Amino acid sequence: MTIRIAAIGTSHWHALNDPAYLRQLARMPDVQLVGLHDDDLAVAQRRSSEVGGPPAFVDHRQMLDDTRPDFIIALGRHDRMAGLALELLDRGLPFLMEKPMGLNAREVERVAIEARKRRAFVAVPMPQRFSPFWAQAQRLRAADAFGPLSHMYVRMNRFTPKRYPAWDCPWMLDPTLSGGGCLRNLGAHAFDMMAQFTEEEPEVVAAQVSHLARCERVEDFVTVMLRTPSGVLGTIEIGYAYPRLPTPDNQGPGRDKLLDGADGEWKVAGRDALLMAKDGMLRIVTRDAEHNLPGDSSVSPSFQLLRDALDRWQRGEAPLVGVEDCLRAARLTDDAYRLAGVMLPN
């Protein structure tokens, strides 16, 4: 069966950069891209020229009516995501929507309530769930190798936010349209990992933000402290403060890993073992030994998450990562901003 897919809001940089959803879909033999939308027709046409020339549309409703897709990839501006999600739910269309799914948790909650009511298929991309780090962490946990968990650490310090205007997304520098800076954009990956791995609901106990590196309206560095009910601690560092400029060479496979940022590190630590991902390597430390393993995936995590979402939808299963997971991350993001004294957009 050929899956007919349309994409909405393709000026979003993830259409062709970083996870590059459109490029990943174009590689799948059972997928046909039947339409690409953007409010700027020239952008949609440029995106189309990169992935085999599907029709470009400036009106997403016309695209949905004309192409009658089976599945939707929903991107676009953060301030429009919740409204778009509700519209797709009204149409009964299954979709994958980029996080954060709204400006704040209140908007995402509206989507979650409606999706729950309709038992709809709403997937959210969390590529770290398909990373070698996550797979190794799961294996160690299944073997009870960590012993009691102590703490988790995530650092994702990425390139300057000025890359977003260059990628047709100037709205990312306006907090009223984006919902915030690096934390709103990237924090969900870290929050999701901690909640899933501990199987607990972490709470934000402290947070601080800085604008000093880039002097933009959105923050460029954040630290967040978390704690689970059982006492596992989490330290999250998210930034746009990496000094190197992004280039095509370091936006694909290579030094700039999607999962750990340009300057990144992921750790899970217990009494008996430590697992760390850094610079494309995995390091496992136990009481008796240290092991270094390749940390790169032979298949893009973004390709894997798209394939997983489509396969689960075809089988009539729930998505691996859904709107409830996105809502948890949105609530933690909002809590961190409040503790840091950041005014949230209404």
GROMACS .gro file of C-alpha atoms in nm, residues 33-336:
model
  304
   33LEU     CA    1   0.449   1.300  -0.118
   34VAL     CA    2   0.128   1.435  -0.270
   35GLY     CA    3   0.146   1.798  -0.158
   36LEU     CA    4   0.363   2.052   0.023
   37HIS     CA    5   0.213   2.361   0.181
   38ASP     CA    6   0.353   2.688   0.304
   39ASP     CA    7   0.206   3.034   0.345
   40ASP     CA    8   0.492   3.148   0.120
   41LEU     CA    9   0.437   2.967  -0.209
   42ALA     CA   10   0.797   3.026  -0.318
   43VAL     CA   11   0.920   2.839  -0.009
   44ALA     CA   12   0.685   2.547  -0.077
   45GLN     CA   13   0.804   2.536  -0.437
   46ARG     CA   14   1.169   2.534  -0.328
   47ARG     CA   15   1.099   2.250  -0.087
   48SER     CA   16   0.919   2.063  -0.363
   49SER     CA   17   1.215   2.095  -0.598
   50GLU     CA   18   1.432   1.915  -0.340
   51VAL     CA   19   1.209   1.609  -0.302
   52GLY     CA   20   1.086   1.510  -0.645
   53GLY     CA   21   0.844   1.789  -0.731
   54PRO     CA   22   0.515   1.723  -0.551
   55PRO     CA   23   0.252   1.997  -0.596
   56ALA     CA   24   0.305   2.312  -0.388
   57PHE     CA   25   0.016   2.491  -0.219
   58VAL     CA   26  -0.027   2.821  -0.037
   59ASP     CA   27  -0.362   2.716   0.117
   60HIS     CA   28  -0.336   2.402   0.329
   61ARG     CA   29  -0.712   2.344   0.325
   62GLN     CA   30  -0.714   2.341  -0.054
   63MET     CA   31  -0.421   2.099  -0.047
   64LEU     CA   32  -0.608   1.863   0.185
   65ASP     CA   33  -0.924   1.883  -0.027
   66ASP     CA   34  -0.742   1.838  -0.358
   67THR     CA   35  -0.491   1.568  -0.264
   68ARG     CA   36  -0.691   1.368  -0.005
   69PRO     CA   37  -0.380   1.246   0.179
   70ASP     CA   38  -0.367   0.943   0.408
   71PHE     CA   39  -0.130   1.101   0.659
   72ILE     CA   40  -0.006   1.450   0.746
   73ILE     CA   41   0.332   1.587   0.852
   74ALA     CA   42   0.243   1.906   1.041
   75LEU     CA   43   0.515   2.166   1.087
   76GLY     CA   44   0.486   2.546   1.074
   77ARG     CA   45   0.501   2.821   1.333
   78HIS     CA   46   0.460   2.732   1.700
   79ASP     CA   47   0.179   2.983   1.752
   80ARG     CA   48  -0.029   2.810   1.482
   81MET     CA   49   0.036   2.449   1.577
   82ALA     CA   50  -0.244   2.392   1.827
   83GLY     CA   51  -0.506   2.541   1.596
   84LEU     CA   52  -0.380   2.331   1.306
   85ALA     CA   53  -0.381   2.016   1.521
   86LEU     CA   54  -0.744   2.076   1.621
   87GLU     CA   55  -0.837   2.127   1.256
   88LEU     CA   56  -0.670   1.801   1.153
   89LEU     CA   57  -0.849   1.621   1.435
   90ASP     CA   58  -1.180   1.763   1.310
   91ARG     CA   59  -1.100   1.622   0.966
   92GLY     CA   60  -1.019   1.282   1.114
   93LEU     CA   61  -0.668   1.282   0.969
   94PRO     CA   62  -0.379   1.098   1.138
   95PHE     CA   63  -0.070   1.313   1.171
   96LEU     CA   64   0.276   1.363   1.310
   97MET     CA   65   0.327   1.714   1.446
   98GLU     CA   66   0.658   1.867   1.541
   99LYS     CA   67   0.694   1.969   1.903
  100PRO     CA   68   0.621   2.191   2.093
  101MET     CA   69   0.266   2.168   1.943
  102GLY     CA   70   0.176   2.510   2.083
  103LEU     CA   71   0.301   2.821   2.257
  104ASN     CA   72   0.247   2.675   2.603
  105ALA     CA   73   0.102   2.380   2.792
  106ARG     CA   74  -0.247   2.528   2.790
  107GLU     CA   75  -0.257   2.513   2.409
  108VAL     CA   76  -0.113   2.162   2.397
  109GLU     CA   77  -0.363   2.044   2.658
  110ARG     CA   78  -0.652   2.144   2.429
  111VAL     CA   79  -0.506   1.919   2.161
  112ALA     CA   80  -0.450   1.635   2.408
  113ILE     CA   81  -0.809   1.650   2.533
  114GLU     CA   82  -0.951   1.640   2.182
  115ALA     CA   83  -0.715   1.364   2.067
  116ARG     CA   84  -0.804   1.156   2.373
  117LYS     CA   85  -1.173   1.205   2.309
  118ARG     CA   86  -1.143   1.095   1.947
  119ARG     CA   87  -0.881   0.824   2.009
  120ALA     CA   88  -0.691   0.987   1.726
  121PHE     CA   89  -0.345   0.902   1.598
  122VAL     CA   90  -0.125   1.200   1.688
  123ALA     CA   91   0.250   1.129   1.683
  124VAL     CA   92   0.529   1.356   1.806
  125PRO     CA   93   0.892   1.317   1.693
  126MET     CA   94   1.135   1.244   1.977
  127PRO     CA   95   1.441   1.108   1.793
  128GLN     CA   96   1.637   1.032   2.109
  129ARG     CA   97   1.403   0.733   2.159
  130PHE     CA   98   1.572   0.581   1.851
  131SER     CA   99   1.931   0.663   1.944
  132PRO     CA  100   2.207   0.414   2.031
  133PHE     CA  101   2.228   0.585   2.371
  134TRP     CA  102   1.864   0.510   2.445
  135ALA     CA  103   1.893   0.151   2.324
  136GLN     CA  104   2.200   0.091   2.540
  137ALA     CA  105   2.036   0.256   2.841
  138GLN     CA  106   1.735   0.027   2.800
  139ARG     CA  107   1.956  -0.282   2.781
  140LEU     CA  108   2.148  -0.184   3.094
  141ARG     CA  109   1.828  -0.113   3.282
  142ALA     CA  110   1.673  -0.445   3.177
  143ALA     CA  111   1.981  -0.619   3.318
  144ASP     CA  112   1.956  -0.411   3.638
  145ALA     CA  113   2.311  -0.294   3.568
  146PHE     CA  114   2.261   0.057   3.702
  147GLY     CA  115   2.138  -0.045   4.045
  148PRO     CA  116   1.948   0.239   4.211
  149LEU     CA  117   1.942   0.542   3.980
  150SER     CA  118   2.113   0.855   4.105
  151HIS     CA  119   2.092   1.122   3.837
  152MET     CA  120   2.060   1.207   3.470
  153TYR     CA  121   2.230   1.482   3.273
  154VAL     CA  122   2.157   1.628   2.930
  155ARG     CA  123   2.349   1.904   2.756
  156MET     CA  124   2.243   2.028   2.412
  157ASN     CA  125   2.427   2.346   2.318
  158ARG     CA  126   2.361   2.419   1.954
  159PHE     CA  127   2.441   2.680   1.693
  160THR     CA  128   2.337   3.046   1.689
  161PRO     CA  129   1.963   3.111   1.648
  162LYS     CA  130   2.047   3.334   1.352
  163ARG     CA  131   2.040   3.015   1.148
  164TYR     CA  132   1.661   3.020   1.169
  165PRO     CA  133   1.607   3.334   0.957
  166ALA     CA  134   1.850   3.184   0.705
  167TRP     CA  135   1.627   2.874   0.700
  168ASP     CA  136   1.304   3.072   0.637
  169CYS     CA  137   1.203   3.076   1.006
  170PRO     CA  138   1.261   3.433   1.137
  171TRP     CA  139   0.967   3.384   1.374
  172MET     CA  140   1.188   3.163   1.593
  173LEU     CA  141   1.347   3.483   1.728
  174ASP     CA  142   1.009   3.627   1.833
  175PRO     CA  143   0.890   3.471   2.162
  176THR     CA  144   0.529   3.570   2.091
  177LEU     CA  145   0.538   3.341   1.785
  178SER     CA  146   0.780   3.072   1.905
  179GLY     CA  147   0.682   3.046   2.273
  180GLY     CA  148   1.041   3.094   2.387
  181GLY     CA  149   1.396   3.022   2.286
  182CYS     CA  150   1.623   2.722   2.319
  183LEU     CA  151   1.426   2.565   2.605
  184ARG     CA  152   1.093   2.567   2.419
  185ASN     CA  153   1.267   2.437   2.109
  186LEU     CA  154   1.493   2.167   2.251
  187GLY     CA  155   1.403   2.101   2.613
  188ALA     CA  156   1.133   1.847   2.529
  189HIS     CA  157   1.399   1.594   2.425
  190ALA     CA  158   1.560   1.603   2.769
  191PHE     CA  159   1.234   1.613   2.965
  192ASP     CA  160   1.099   1.319   2.768
  193MET     CA  161   1.409   1.110   2.825
  194MET     CA  162   1.403   1.162   3.200
  195ALA     CA  163   1.034   1.085   3.235
  196GLN     CA  164   1.052   0.775   3.017
  197PHE     CA  165   1.368   0.631   3.167
  198THR     CA  166   1.276   0.685   3.531
  199GLU     CA  167   0.910   0.595   3.467
  200GLU     CA  168   0.825   0.883   3.699
  201GLU     CA  169   0.690   1.235   3.665
  202PRO     CA  170   0.980   1.475   3.724
  203GLU     CA  171   0.925   1.820   3.870
  204VAL     CA  172   1.122   2.137   3.805
  205VAL     CA  173   1.291   2.257   4.125
  206ALA     CA  174   1.508   2.538   3.982
  207ALA     CA  175   1.577   2.712   3.652
  208GLN     CA  176   1.771   3.007   3.513
  209VAL     CA  177   1.802   3.162   3.168
  210SER     CA  178   2.054   3.383   2.991
  211HIS     CA  179   2.050   3.608   2.683
  212LEU     CA  180   2.416   3.707   2.704
  213ALA     CA  181   2.565   3.501   2.421
  214ARG     CA  182   2.333   3.616   2.139
  215CYS     CA  183   2.145   3.916   2.286
  216GLU     CA  184   1.818   3.815   2.119
  217ARG     CA  185   1.463   3.838   2.256
  218VAL     CA  186   1.466   3.462   2.307
  219GLU     CA  187   1.699   3.302   2.561
  220ASP     CA  188   2.020   3.143   2.436
  221PHE     CA  189   2.111   2.932   2.740
  222VAL     CA  190   1.908   2.762   3.012
  223THR     CA  191   1.981   2.537   3.306
  224VAL     CA  192   1.699   2.337   3.464
  225MET     CA  193   1.712   2.121   3.776
  226LEU     CA  194   1.464   1.832   3.804
  227ARG     CA  195   1.370   1.582   4.072
  228THR     CA  196   1.148   1.274   4.054
  229PRO     CA  197   0.925   1.157   4.341
  230SER     CA  198   1.178   0.883   4.426
  231GLY     CA  199   1.463   1.135   4.438
  232VAL     CA  200   1.638   1.087   4.103
  233LEU     CA  201   1.795   1.420   4.005
  234GLY     CA  202   1.814   1.569   3.658
  235THR     CA  203   2.032   1.848   3.523
  236ILE     CA  204   1.941   1.996   3.186
  237GLU     CA  205   2.156   2.247   2.995
  238ILE     CA  206   2.013   2.378   2.669
  239GLY     CA  207   2.166   2.649   2.456
  240TYR     CA  208   2.225   2.832   2.132
  241ALA     CA  209   2.576   2.928   2.244
  242TYR     CA  210   2.796   2.702   2.033
  243PRO     CA  211   3.041   2.940   1.859
  244ARG     CA  212   3.089   2.756   1.530
  245LEU     CA  213   2.866   2.856   1.239
  246PRO     CA  214   2.646   2.583   1.088
  247THR     CA  215   2.740   2.463   0.741
  248PRO     CA  216   2.596   2.192   0.517
  249ASP     CA  217   2.888   1.967   0.614
  250ASN     CA  218   2.803   1.969   0.983
  251GLN     CA  219   2.425   1.960   0.947
  252GLY     CA  220   2.417   1.602   0.824
  253PRO     CA  221   2.585   1.289   0.958
  254GLY     CA  222   2.908   1.381   1.131
  255ARG     CA  223   3.013   1.617   1.406
  256ASP     CA  224   2.678   1.787   1.461
  257LYS     CA  225   2.465   1.507   1.602
  258LEU     CA  226   2.092   1.563   1.609
  259LEU     CA  227   2.063   1.407   1.952
  260ASP     CA  228   2.344   1.570   2.145
  261GLY     CA  229   2.373   1.908   1.977
  262ALA     CA  230   2.693   2.066   1.851
  263ASP     CA  231   2.824   2.058   2.210
  264GLY     CA  232   2.632   1.785   2.380
  265GLU     CA  233   2.634   1.510   2.635
  266TRP     CA  234   2.378   1.261   2.768
  267LYS     CA  235   2.427   1.063   3.091
  268VAL     CA  236   2.245   0.814   3.308
  269ALA     CA  237   2.414   0.736   3.639
  270GLY     CA  238   2.334   0.477   3.903
  271ARG     CA  239   2.513   0.322   4.197
  272ASP     CA  240   2.668   0.047   3.984
  273ALA     CA  241   2.700   0.191   3.633
  274LEU     CA  242   2.734   0.512   3.433
  275LEU     CA  243   2.635   0.546   3.067
  276MET     CA  244   2.749   0.852   2.872
  277ALA     CA  245   2.704   0.964   2.511
  278LYS     CA  246   2.944   1.231   2.386
  279ASP     CA  247   3.123   1.316   2.061
  280GLY     CA  248   2.975   1.021   1.874
  281MET     CA  249   3.083   0.765   2.134
  282LEU     CA  250   2.916   0.570   2.413
  283ARG     CA  251   3.105   0.509   2.735
  284ILE     CA  252   2.995   0.251   2.993
  285VAL     CA  253   3.160   0.256   3.335
  286THR     CA  254   3.097  -0.017   3.592
  287ARG     CA  255   3.273  -0.109   3.916
  288ASP     CA  256   3.515  -0.335   3.732
  289ALA     CA  257   3.562  -0.193   3.383
  290GLU     CA  258   3.514   0.081   3.125
  291HIS     CA  259   3.394   0.023   2.770
  292ASN     CA  260   3.381   0.258   2.472
  293LEU     CA  261   3.134   0.182   2.192
  294PRO     CA  262   3.033   0.361   1.870
  295GLY     CA  263   2.757   0.608   1.945
  296ASP     CA  264   2.640   0.675   1.592
  297SER     CA  265   2.336   0.511   1.439
  298SER     CA  266   2.369   0.346   1.098
  299VAL     CA  267   2.013   0.462   1.021
  300SER     CA  268   1.902   0.818   1.091
  301PRO     CA  269   1.689   0.838   1.408
  302SER     CA  270   1.460   1.072   1.214
  303PHE     CA  271   1.406   0.809   0.945
  304GLN     CA  272   1.339   0.552   1.216
  305LEU     CA  273   1.083   0.765   1.400
  306LEU     CA  274   0.894   0.844   1.080
  307ARG     CA  275   0.894   0.479   0.978
  308ASP     CA  276   0.784   0.374   1.325
  309ALA     CA  277   0.496   0.624   1.329
  310LEU     CA  278   0.371   0.517   0.986
  311ASP     CA  279   0.400   0.147   1.069
  312ARG     CA  280   0.214   0.185   1.399
  313TRP     CA  281  -0.061   0.386   1.228
  314GLN     CA  282  -0.100   0.119   0.960
  315ARG     CA  283  -0.126  -0.151   1.227
  316GLY     CA  284  -0.390   0.044   1.418
  317GLU     CA  285  -0.162   0.098   1.717
  318ALA     CA  286  -0.102   0.411   1.923
  319PRO     CA  287   0.211   0.614   1.842
  320LEU     CA  288   0.527   0.546   2.040
  321VAL     CA  289   0.540   0.915   2.135
  322GLY     CA  290   0.213   1.103   2.142
  323VAL     CA  291   0.049   1.426   2.244
  324GLU     CA  292   0.045   1.327   2.613
  325ASP     CA  293   0.425   1.307   2.607
  326CYS     CA  294   0.439   1.646   2.438
  327LEU     CA  295   0.203   1.788   2.701
  328ARG     CA  296   0.428   1.667   2.984
  329ALA     CA  297   0.726   1.838   2.820
  330ALA     CA  298   0.526   2.158   2.765
  331ARG     CA  299   0.425   2.169   3.131
  332LEU     CA  300   0.784   2.121   3.247
  333THR     CA  301   0.896   2.390   3.004
  334ASP     CA  302   0.635   2.632   3.136
  335ASP     CA  303   0.732   2.551   3.495
  336ALA     CA  304   1.099   2.616   3.419
   0.00000   0.00000   0.00000
